[in-house]
Amino acid sequence: MTITSEWKIRHNGNEYPAGEAVTLPEADEKRLVDSGLAEYTDGGETEQDLTSDDPLTPDEFSKLKADEQKVELLALSIEPAGNSEDRLKQYSEWFEANSDGGLKV
């Protein structure tokens, strides 16, 4: 998918001007769109966009591939650790602090 925003987007050290069409990892795009900071430019919703907004459980997170775990953590503004055990610990701590049913990113 592609998104645009009325604001400048900074992602992984790159800056994109306001209004420029940007393609980011799907989780990061979804986070920006869900928070009202961006909108999809190609109009459609992916299957993932139609799923629940509930965060992954730590067990679900542990089953993700390393690169998927890193994208999830980056979407939460958490710098991912190098190994899977530490990433799971990072996510579990975030989940525990935010398990009131709503995402706080």
XYZ file of C-alpha atoms in Angstrom:
105
model
C 0.000 0.000 0.000
C 0.994 3.631 -0.239
C 0.203 6.414 2.214
C 0.326 10.196 2.291
C 0.329 12.566 5.224
C -0.217 16.265 5.786
C 2.924 16.121 7.911
C 6.525 15.190 7.235
C 7.167 11.480 7.854
C 10.436 10.294 9.350
C 11.057 6.537 9.126
C 14.318 4.612 9.660
C 16.413 7.751 9.205
C 14.630 8.855 6.012
C 12.456 11.961 5.783
C 9.540 12.256 3.391
C 7.938 15.661 2.705
C 4.302 16.308 3.567
C 1.998 15.103 0.797
C 4.532 12.723 -0.763
C 3.329 9.180 -1.481
C 5.312 6.820 0.755
C 5.499 3.037 0.976
C 6.520 1.726 4.417
C 6.274 -1.668 6.109
C 2.576 -2.539 6.340
C 2.446 -2.366 10.158
C 3.957 1.135 10.170
C 1.526 2.348 7.509
C -1.399 0.890 9.437
C -0.259 2.562 12.666
C -0.078 5.970 10.959
C -3.443 5.530 9.212
C -5.166 4.206 12.354
C -3.866 7.162 14.354
C -5.248 9.602 11.772
C -1.813 10.903 10.767
C -1.894 9.477 7.231
C -4.268 7.966 4.714
C -3.981 5.288 2.068
C -3.534 6.716 -1.409
C -4.493 3.664 -3.430
C -7.906 3.473 -1.848
C -8.091 -0.168 -0.866
C -7.763 -1.907 2.430
C -5.630 -4.981 2.799
C -6.864 -8.074 4.614
C -4.739 -7.035 7.594
C -6.520 -3.657 7.697
C -9.797 -5.486 8.201
C -8.605 -7.470 11.228
C -9.040 -6.526 14.844
C -7.121 -3.563 16.259
C -6.245 -5.626 19.322
C -2.497 -5.965 19.854
C -0.818 -9.325 19.459
C -0.451 -11.382 22.592
C 3.133 -12.143 23.631
C 2.554 -15.737 22.483
C 1.448 -14.535 19.029
C 4.404 -12.152 18.917
C 6.832 -14.976 19.743
C 5.633 -16.908 16.674
C 6.497 -14.069 14.273
C 9.651 -14.170 12.159
C 12.531 -11.975 13.354
C 11.894 -9.260 10.757
C 8.171 -9.220 11.591
C 8.962 -8.871 15.302
C 11.248 -5.945 14.515
C 8.547 -4.200 12.449
C 6.044 -4.657 15.293
C 8.475 -3.171 17.824
C 9.390 -0.260 15.543
C 5.689 0.474 15.070
C 5.522 0.831 18.865
C 8.555 3.167 18.833
C 10.715 0.514 20.490
C 14.247 -0.096 19.174
C 14.320 -3.883 18.589
C 16.862 -5.987 20.442
C 19.209 -8.236 18.507
C 17.938 -11.624 19.641
C 14.456 -13.085 19.802
C 14.418 -13.607 23.589
C 15.160 -9.937 24.210
C 12.596 -8.831 21.595
C 9.977 -11.007 23.283
C 10.882 -9.441 26.631
C 10.568 -5.943 25.117
C 7.176 -6.749 23.622
C 5.924 -8.510 26.772
C 6.821 -5.463 28.870
C 5.020 -3.175 26.433
C 2.012 -5.521 26.327
C 1.838 -5.646 30.129
C 1.919 -1.848 30.359
C -0.702 -1.423 27.630
C -2.992 -4.409 28.118
C -6.000 -2.299 29.033
C -7.445 -3.058 25.602
C -6.183 -0.032 23.713
C -2.995 0.663 21.819
C -0.834 3.444 23.171
C 1.809 4.078 20.552
